[in-house]
PDB file of C-alpha atoms in Angstrom:
ATOM      1  CA  GLY A   1     -22.629  24.149   7.162  1.00  0.00           C
ATOM      2  CA  GLN A   2     -18.955  24.829   6.773  1.00  0.00           C
ATOM      3  CA  GLN A   3     -17.708  24.985   3.207  1.00  0.00           C
ATOM      4  CA  VAL A   4     -14.210  25.024   1.768  1.00  0.00           C
ATOM      5  CA  MET A   5     -13.858  26.204  -1.800  1.00  0.00           C
ATOM      6  CA  GLN A   6     -10.825  26.140  -4.036  1.00  0.00           C
ATOM      7  CA  ILE A   7     -10.071  28.067  -7.175  1.00  0.00           C
ATOM      8  CA  PRO A   8      -9.358  27.455  -9.905  1.00  0.00           C
ATOM      9  CA  GLN A   9     -11.002  24.094 -10.488  1.00  0.00           C
ATOM     10  CA  TYR A  10      -8.557  23.296 -13.299  1.00  0.00           C
ATOM     11  CA  GLN A  11      -5.250  24.774 -14.367  1.00  0.00           C
ATOM     12  CA  HIS A  12      -3.168  23.881 -17.391  1.00  0.00           C
ATOM     13  CA  VAL A  13       0.341  25.328 -17.433  1.00  0.00           C
ATOM     14  CA  GLN A  14       3.411  24.936 -19.574  1.00  0.00           C
ATOM     15  CA  GLU A  15       6.300  23.254 -17.831  1.00  0.00           C
ATOM     16  CA  GLY A  16       8.361  25.915 -16.109  1.00  0.00           C
ATOM     17  CA  GLU A  17       5.433  28.252 -15.455  1.00  0.00           C
ATOM     18  CA  ASP A  18       4.234  29.026 -11.950  1.00  0.00           C
ATOM     19  CA  PHE A  19       0.967  27.772 -10.452  1.00  0.00           C
ATOM     20  CA  THR A  20      -1.194  28.957  -7.565  1.00  0.00           C
ATOM     21  CA  THR A  21      -4.309  27.476  -6.003  1.00  0.00           C
ATOM     22  CA  TYR A  22      -6.437  29.319  -3.475  1.00  0.00           C
ATOM     23  CA  CYS A  23      -8.497  27.863  -0.651  1.00  0.00           C
ATOM     24  CA  ASN A  24     -11.308  29.759   1.082  1.00  0.00           C
ATOM     25  CA  SER A  25     -13.282  28.653   4.104  1.00  0.00           C
ATOM     26  CA  SER A  26     -16.676  29.951   5.175  1.00  0.00           C
ATOM     27  CA  THR A  27     -15.560  29.702   8.812  1.00  0.00           C
ATOM     28  CA  THR A  28     -12.388  30.420  10.760  1.00  0.00           C
ATOM     29  CA  LEU A  29     -10.022  27.475  10.792  1.00  0.00           C
ATOM     30  CA  SER A  30      -7.801  26.182  13.566  1.00  0.00           C
ATOM     31  CA  ASN A  31      -5.401  24.696  11.037  1.00  0.00           C
ATOM     32  CA  ILE A  32      -5.197  23.803   7.385  1.00  0.00           C
ATOM     33  CA  GLN A  33      -3.579  20.842   5.673  1.00  0.00           C
ATOM     34  CA  TRP A  34      -2.645  20.463   2.029  1.00  0.00           C
ATOM     35  CA  TYR A  35      -2.682  17.194   0.098  1.00  0.00           C
ATOM     36  CA  LYS A  36      -1.730  16.082  -3.399  1.00  0.00           C
ATOM     37  CA  GLN A  37      -3.585  13.302  -5.169  1.00  0.00           C
ATOM     38  CA  ARG A  38      -2.197  11.803  -8.338  1.00  0.00           C
ATOM     39  CA  PRO A  39      -4.641  10.326 -10.872  1.00  0.00           C
ATOM     40  CA  GLY A  40      -5.742   6.941  -9.565  1.00  0.00           C
ATOM     41  CA  GLY A  41      -3.973   7.479  -6.259  1.00  0.00           C
ATOM     42  CA  HIS A  42      -4.846   8.507  -2.749  1.00  0.00           C
ATOM     43  CA  PRO A  43      -4.242  11.885  -1.081  1.00  0.00           C
ATOM     44  CA  VAL A  44      -0.680  12.420   0.120  1.00  0.00           C
ATOM     45  CA  PHE A  45       0.040  14.908   2.887  1.00  0.00           C
ATOM     46  CA  LEU A  46       2.114  17.936   1.960  1.00  0.00           C
ATOM     47  CA  ILE A  47       2.009  20.308   4.927  1.00  0.00           C
ATOM     48  CA  GLN A  48       0.035  21.684   7.867  1.00  0.00           C
ATOM     49  CA  LEU A  49      -0.302  25.369   8.749  1.00  0.00           C
ATOM     50  CA  VAL A  50      -1.500  26.476  12.167  1.00  0.00           C
ATOM     51  CA  LYS A  51      -0.551  30.087  12.826  1.00  0.00           C
ATOM     52  CA  SER A  52      -2.216  33.175  11.420  1.00  0.00           C
ATOM     53  CA  GLY A  53      -0.128  34.575   8.549  1.00  0.00           C
ATOM     54  CA  GLU A  54       2.141  31.525   8.521  1.00  0.00           C
ATOM     55  CA  VAL A  55       4.286  30.894   5.459  1.00  0.00           C
ATOM     56  CA  LYS A  56       6.089  27.613   4.861  1.00  0.00           C
ATOM     57  CA  LYS A  57       8.269  26.517   1.978  1.00  0.00           C
ATOM     58  CA  GLN A  58       9.117  23.081   0.649  1.00  0.00           C
ATOM     59  CA  LYS A  59      11.562  23.367  -2.230  1.00  0.00           C
ATOM     60  CA  ARG A  60       9.455  24.853  -5.064  1.00  0.00           C
ATOM     61  CA  LEU A  61       6.223  24.889  -3.025  1.00  0.00           C
ATOM     62  CA  THR A  62       5.168  27.848  -0.879  1.00  0.00           C
ATOM     63  CA  PHE A  63       2.182  27.628   1.448  1.00  0.00           C
ATOM     64  CA  GLN A  64       0.449  30.540   3.138  1.00  0.00           C
ATOM     65  CA  PHE A  65      -2.230  30.766   5.808  1.00  0.00           C
ATOM     66  CA  GLY A  66      -4.252  33.967   5.848  1.00  0.00           C
ATOM     67  CA  GLU A  67      -4.231  36.441   8.707  1.00  0.00           C
ATOM     68  CA  ALA A  68      -7.890  35.729   9.437  1.00  0.00           C
ATOM     69  CA  LYS A  69      -7.289  31.960   9.194  1.00  0.00           C
ATOM     70  CA  LYS A  70     -10.046  31.628   6.617  1.00  0.00           C
ATOM     71  CA  ASN A  71      -7.948  31.279   3.503  1.00  0.00           C
ATOM     72  CA  SER A  72      -4.778  29.686   2.301  1.00  0.00           C
ATOM     73  CA  SER A  73      -2.752  29.335  -0.861  1.00  0.00           C
ATOM     74  CA  LEU A  74      -0.279  26.963  -2.447  1.00  0.00           C
ATOM     75  CA  HIS A  75       2.191  28.323  -4.968  1.00  0.00           C
ATOM     76  CA  ILE A  76       4.432  26.154  -7.102  1.00  0.00           C
ATOM     77  CA  THR A  77       7.380  27.808  -8.796  1.00  0.00           C
ATOM     78  CA  ALA A  78       8.620  26.505 -12.149  1.00  0.00           C
ATOM     79  CA  THR A  79       6.241  23.575 -12.472  1.00  0.00           C
ATOM     80  CA  GLN A  80       7.482  20.167 -13.564  1.00  0.00           C
ATOM     81  CA  THR A  81       5.572  17.262 -15.080  1.00  0.00           C
ATOM     82  CA  THR A  82       5.846  15.494 -11.733  1.00  0.00           C
ATOM     83  CA  ASP A  83       3.619  18.192 -10.223  1.00  0.00           C
ATOM     84  CA  VAL A  84       0.603  16.840 -12.124  1.00  0.00           C
ATOM     85  CA  GLY A  85      -2.314  15.940  -9.864  1.00  0.00           C
ATOM     86  CA  THR A  86      -5.128  17.409  -7.824  1.00  0.00           C
ATOM     87  CA  TYR A  87      -4.269  19.616  -4.881  1.00  0.00           C
ATOM     88  CA  PHE A  88      -6.672  19.679  -1.952  1.00  0.00           C
ATOM     89  CA  CYS A  89      -6.771  21.842   1.124  1.00  0.00           C
ATOM     90  CA  ALA A  90      -8.414  20.452   4.246  1.00  0.00           C
ATOM     91  CA  GLY A  91      -9.587  22.714   7.024  1.00  0.00           C
ATOM     92  CA  GLY A  92      -9.808  21.790  10.673  1.00  0.00           C
ATOM     93  CA  THR A  93     -11.884  23.769  13.141  1.00  0.00           C
ATOM     94  CA  SER A  94     -11.975  24.010  16.912  1.00  0.00           C
ATOM     95  CA  GLY A  95     -14.516  21.840  18.651  1.00  0.00           C
ATOM     96  CA  THR A  96     -14.553  19.147  16.009  1.00  0.00           C
ATOM     97  CA  TYR A  97     -12.225  16.390  14.882  1.00  0.00           C
ATOM     98  CA  LYS A  98     -13.328  16.417  11.262  1.00  0.00           C
ATOM     99  CA  TYR A  99     -11.505  17.967   8.351  1.00  0.00           C
ATOM    100  CA  ILE A 100     -13.437  19.544   5.519  1.00  0.00           C
ATOM    101  CA  PHE A 101     -11.677  19.031   2.222  1.00  0.00           C
ATOM    102  CA  GLY A 102     -11.826  21.638  -0.480  1.00  0.00           C
ATOM    103  CA  THR A 103     -13.105  21.049  -3.965  1.00  0.00           C
ATOM    104  CA  GLY A 104      -9.574  20.622  -5.285  1.00  0.00           C
ATOM    105  CA  THR A 105      -7.559  22.137  -8.111  1.00  0.00           C
ATOM    106  CA  ARG A 106      -6.510  19.791 -10.880  1.00  0.00           C
ATOM    107  CA  LEU A 107      -3.137  20.732 -12.305  1.00  0.00           C
ATOM    108  CA  LYS A 108      -1.970  19.622 -15.709  1.00  0.00           C
ATOM    109  CA  VAL A 109       1.569  20.425 -16.795  1.00  0.00           C
ATOM    110  CA  LEU A 110       2.323  20.460 -20.507  1.00  0.00           C
ATOM    111  CA  ALA A 111       5.870  19.521 -21.446  1.00  0.00           C
TER     112      ALA A 111
ATOM    113  CA  ASP B   1       2.808   2.835   0.338  1.00  0.00           C
ATOM    114  CA  THR B   2       1.807   4.701   3.516  1.00  0.00           C
ATOM    115  CA  GLY B   3       1.544   1.613   5.713  1.00  0.00           C
ATOM    116  CA  VAL B   4      -2.252   1.862   5.846  1.00  0.00           C
ATOM    117  CA  SER B   5      -3.974  -1.061   4.130  1.00  0.00           C
ATOM    118  CA  GLN B   6      -7.574  -1.472   3.066  1.00  0.00           C
ATOM    119  CA  ASP B   7      -9.475  -4.546   2.004  1.00  0.00           C
ATOM    120  CA  PRO B   8     -10.992  -5.232  -0.417  1.00  0.00           C
ATOM    121  CA  ARG B   9      -9.604  -2.836  -3.008  1.00  0.00           C
ATOM    122  CA  HIS B  10     -12.674  -3.235  -5.187  1.00  0.00           C
ATOM    123  CA  LYS B  11     -16.200  -4.341  -4.404  1.00  0.00           C
ATOM    124  CA  ILE B  12     -19.110  -4.753  -6.789  1.00  0.00           C
ATOM    125  CA  THR B  13     -22.436  -5.413  -5.166  1.00  0.00           C
ATOM    126  CA  LYS B  14     -26.088  -5.371  -6.053  1.00  0.00           C
ATOM    127  CA  ARG B  15     -28.398  -2.756  -4.673  1.00  0.00           C
ATOM    128  CA  GLY B  16     -29.831  -3.822  -1.347  1.00  0.00           C
ATOM    129  CA  GLN B  17     -26.861  -5.946  -0.296  1.00  0.00           C
ATOM    130  CA  ASN B  18     -24.713  -5.246   2.742  1.00  0.00           C
ATOM    131  CA  VAL B  19     -20.979  -4.626   2.392  1.00  0.00           C
ATOM    132  CA  THR B  20     -18.150  -4.347   4.897  1.00  0.00           C
ATOM    133  CA  PHE B  21     -14.750  -2.777   4.387  1.00  0.00           C
ATOM    134  CA  ARG B  22     -11.679  -3.124   6.545  1.00  0.00           C
ATOM    135  CA  CYS B  23      -8.875  -0.699   7.332  1.00  0.00           C
ATOM    136  CA  ASP B  24      -5.608  -1.696   8.990  1.00  0.00           C
ATOM    137  CA  PRO B  25      -3.851   1.414  10.277  1.00  0.00           C
ATOM    138  CA  ILE B  26      -0.241   2.162  11.047  1.00  0.00           C
ATOM    139  CA  SER B  27       0.121   0.427  14.388  1.00  0.00           C
ATOM    140  CA  GLU B  28       1.233   3.409  16.469  1.00  0.00           C
ATOM    141  CA  HIS B  29      -1.525   5.701  15.167  1.00  0.00           C
ATOM    142  CA  ASN B  30      -4.458   5.876  17.560  1.00  0.00           C
ATOM    143  CA  ARG B  31      -6.521   8.278  15.454  1.00  0.00           C
ATOM    144  CA  LEU B  32      -8.466   7.021  12.434  1.00  0.00           C
ATOM    145  CA  TYR B  33     -10.733   8.652   9.858  1.00  0.00           C
ATOM    146  CA  TRP B  34     -13.102   7.255   7.256  1.00  0.00           C
ATOM    147  CA  TYR B  35     -13.848   9.335   4.161  1.00  0.00           C
ATOM    148  CA  ARG B  36     -15.870   8.879   1.007  1.00  0.00           C
ATOM    149  CA  GLN B  37     -14.670  10.315  -2.290  1.00  0.00           C
ATOM    150  CA  THR B  38     -16.566  10.546  -5.555  1.00  0.00           C
ATOM    151  CA  LEU B  39     -15.067  11.410  -8.915  1.00  0.00           C
ATOM    152  CA  GLY B  40     -13.885  14.990  -9.139  1.00  0.00           C
ATOM    153  CA  GLN B  41     -14.600  15.751  -5.497  1.00  0.00           C
ATOM    154  CA  GLY B  42     -12.521  16.010  -2.359  1.00  0.00           C
ATOM    155  CA  PRO B  43     -12.768  13.398   0.386  1.00  0.00           C
ATOM    156  CA  GLU B  44     -15.945  13.756   2.450  1.00  0.00           C
ATOM    157  CA  PHE B  45     -15.654  13.107   6.190  1.00  0.00           C
ATOM    158  CA  LEU B  46     -17.643  10.127   7.458  1.00  0.00           C
ATOM    159  CA  THR B  47     -16.398   9.330  10.949  1.00  0.00           C
ATOM    160  CA  TYR B  48     -13.490   9.627  13.394  1.00  0.00           C
ATOM    161  CA  PHE B  49     -12.069   7.238  15.986  1.00  0.00           C
ATOM    162  CA  GLN B  50      -9.611   7.831  18.767  1.00  0.00           C
ATOM    163  CA  ASN B  51      -8.467   4.393  19.861  1.00  0.00           C
ATOM    164  CA  GLU B  52     -11.697   2.361  20.042  1.00  0.00           C
ATOM    165  CA  ALA B  53     -13.974   5.326  20.713  1.00  0.00           C
ATOM    166  CA  GLN B  54     -16.014   6.751  17.847  1.00  0.00           C
ATOM    167  CA  LEU B  55     -15.884  10.421  18.739  1.00  0.00           C
ATOM    168  CA  GLU B  56     -17.482  12.020  15.706  1.00  0.00           C
ATOM    169  CA  LYS B  57     -19.798  10.996  12.898  1.00  0.00           C
ATOM    170  CA  SER B  58     -20.994  13.032   9.966  1.00  0.00           C
ATOM    171  CA  ARG B  59     -24.549  14.245  10.334  1.00  0.00           C
ATOM    172  CA  LEU B  60     -24.934  13.580   6.618  1.00  0.00           C
ATOM    173  CA  LEU B  61     -24.361   9.887   7.192  1.00  0.00           C
ATOM    174  CA  SER B  62     -27.491   7.787   7.116  1.00  0.00           C
ATOM    175  CA  ASP B  63     -28.287   5.067   9.614  1.00  0.00           C
ATOM    176  CA  ARG B  64     -27.284   2.525   6.981  1.00  0.00           C
ATOM    177  CA  PHE B  65     -23.629   3.330   7.689  1.00  0.00           C
ATOM    178  CA  SER B  66     -21.872   2.029  10.770  1.00  0.00           C
ATOM    179  CA  ALA B  67     -18.244   1.826  11.759  1.00  0.00           C
ATOM    180  CA  GLU B  68     -16.329   0.060  14.486  1.00  0.00           C
ATOM    181  CA  ARG B  69     -12.797  -0.071  15.768  1.00  0.00           C
ATOM    182  CA  PRO B  70     -12.584  -2.883  18.292  1.00  0.00           C
ATOM    183  CA  LYS B  71      -9.549  -2.743  20.560  1.00  0.00           C
ATOM    184  CA  GLY B  72      -8.373   0.392  18.824  1.00  0.00           C
ATOM    185  CA  SER B  73      -6.613  -1.460  16.040  1.00  0.00           C
ATOM    186  CA  PHE B  74      -8.251  -2.232  12.685  1.00  0.00           C
ATOM    187  CA  SER B  75     -11.536  -0.607  11.753  1.00  0.00           C
ATOM    188  CA  THR B  76     -14.533  -1.730   9.733  1.00  0.00           C
ATOM    189  CA  LEU B  77     -17.106   0.292   7.819  1.00  0.00           C
ATOM    190  CA  GLU B  78     -20.402  -1.407   7.018  1.00  0.00           C
ATOM    191  CA  ILE B  79     -23.038  -0.174   4.620  1.00  0.00           C
ATOM    192  CA  GLN B  80     -26.406  -1.869   4.880  1.00  0.00           C
ATOM    193  CA  ARG B  81     -28.974  -2.032   2.080  1.00  0.00           C
ATOM    194  CA  THR B  82     -26.626  -0.405  -0.416  1.00  0.00           C
ATOM    195  CA  GLU B  83     -27.977   2.125  -2.900  1.00  0.00           C
ATOM    196  CA  GLN B  84     -26.524   3.235  -6.225  1.00  0.00           C
ATOM    197  CA  GLY B  85     -25.644   6.563  -4.642  1.00  0.00           C
ATOM    198  CA  ASP B  86     -23.245   4.750  -2.316  1.00  0.00           C
ATOM    199  CA  SER B  87     -20.912   4.043  -5.247  1.00  0.00           C
ATOM    200  CA  ALA B  88     -17.668   5.808  -4.373  1.00  0.00           C
ATOM    201  CA  MET B  89     -14.123   5.333  -3.154  1.00  0.00           C
ATOM    202  CA  TYR B  90     -14.014   4.748   0.600  1.00  0.00           C
ATOM    203  CA  LEU B  91     -10.780   5.950   2.147  1.00  0.00           C
ATOM    204  CA  CYS B  92      -9.317   5.301   5.546  1.00  0.00           C
ATOM    205  CA  ALA B  93      -6.680   7.602   7.028  1.00  0.00           C
ATOM    206  CA  THR B  94      -4.689   7.316  10.223  1.00  0.00           C
ATOM    207  CA  THR B  95      -2.915  10.167  11.847  1.00  0.00           C
ATOM    208  CA  PRO B  96      -0.658  11.484  14.522  1.00  0.00           C
ATOM    209  CA  VAL B  97      -1.141  14.935  12.919  1.00  0.00           C
ATOM    210  CA  GLU B  98      -0.884  14.531   9.164  1.00  0.00           C
ATOM    211  CA  GLN B  99      -3.253  12.010   7.649  1.00  0.00           C
ATOM    212  CA  TYR B 100      -1.832   8.881   6.046  1.00  0.00           C
ATOM    213  CA  PHE B 101      -4.382   7.574   3.578  1.00  0.00           C
ATOM    214  CA  GLY B 102      -4.837   3.975   2.564  1.00  0.00           C
ATOM    215  CA  PRO B 103      -5.344   2.999  -1.083  1.00  0.00           C
ATOM    216  CA  GLY B 104      -9.124   2.948  -0.656  1.00  0.00           C
ATOM    217  CA  THR B 105     -11.935   0.533  -1.456  1.00  0.00           C
ATOM    218  CA  ARG B 106     -13.800   1.299  -4.647  1.00  0.00           C
ATOM    219  CA  LEU B 107     -17.467   0.367  -4.252  1.00  0.00           C
ATOM    220  CA  THR B 108     -19.743  -0.067  -7.249  1.00  0.00           C
ATOM    221  CA  VAL B 109     -23.411  -0.658  -6.569  1.00  0.00           C
ATOM    222  CA  THR B 110     -25.301  -2.056  -9.556  1.00  0.00           C
TER     223      THR B 110
END
């Protein structure tokens, strides 16, 4: 079955350092969504990417969708303590309504 | 607060009992998902509704799980004959495109 993997599983950074998480799907995606989940909270939507090679920016966050639509990345510039949480990608595929969530990357920011 | 509510927030039950959870979506959202999340894992898709129609269900879901969405408004998820492996957070999400998650129902099966 379809799998979505994320690396790294954990990342500890000093405040101000950059952070990147990578998402890889075993199958071609129609779109990919990114979510942030704070400890004890529920996933919160960040962005959706649809087009091959698409790049979107939200302040310090940059999201990319691979040319083959099988991978994606989230890059945070100059992390802040408020960035702490687990970042999930969720892949959608044609012919199905379901989203497959990745394994997540847990980010810890040290002040 | 996303506007999606779930009830109860916590449920402790004994193995073999039936449990039912409720999700109240954002009123204008006609699409609704149920997910299950265990510690350290991403949400796992359970089922999808468009209005009152259940259009997709995970093949991994046993027959003990059933979901309904009468009249296309609130939704319920029932687990019959609960097992310890059912212990998890059950999340509901409603969506025009992006998914708005509720706070979840944490189920503990003893």
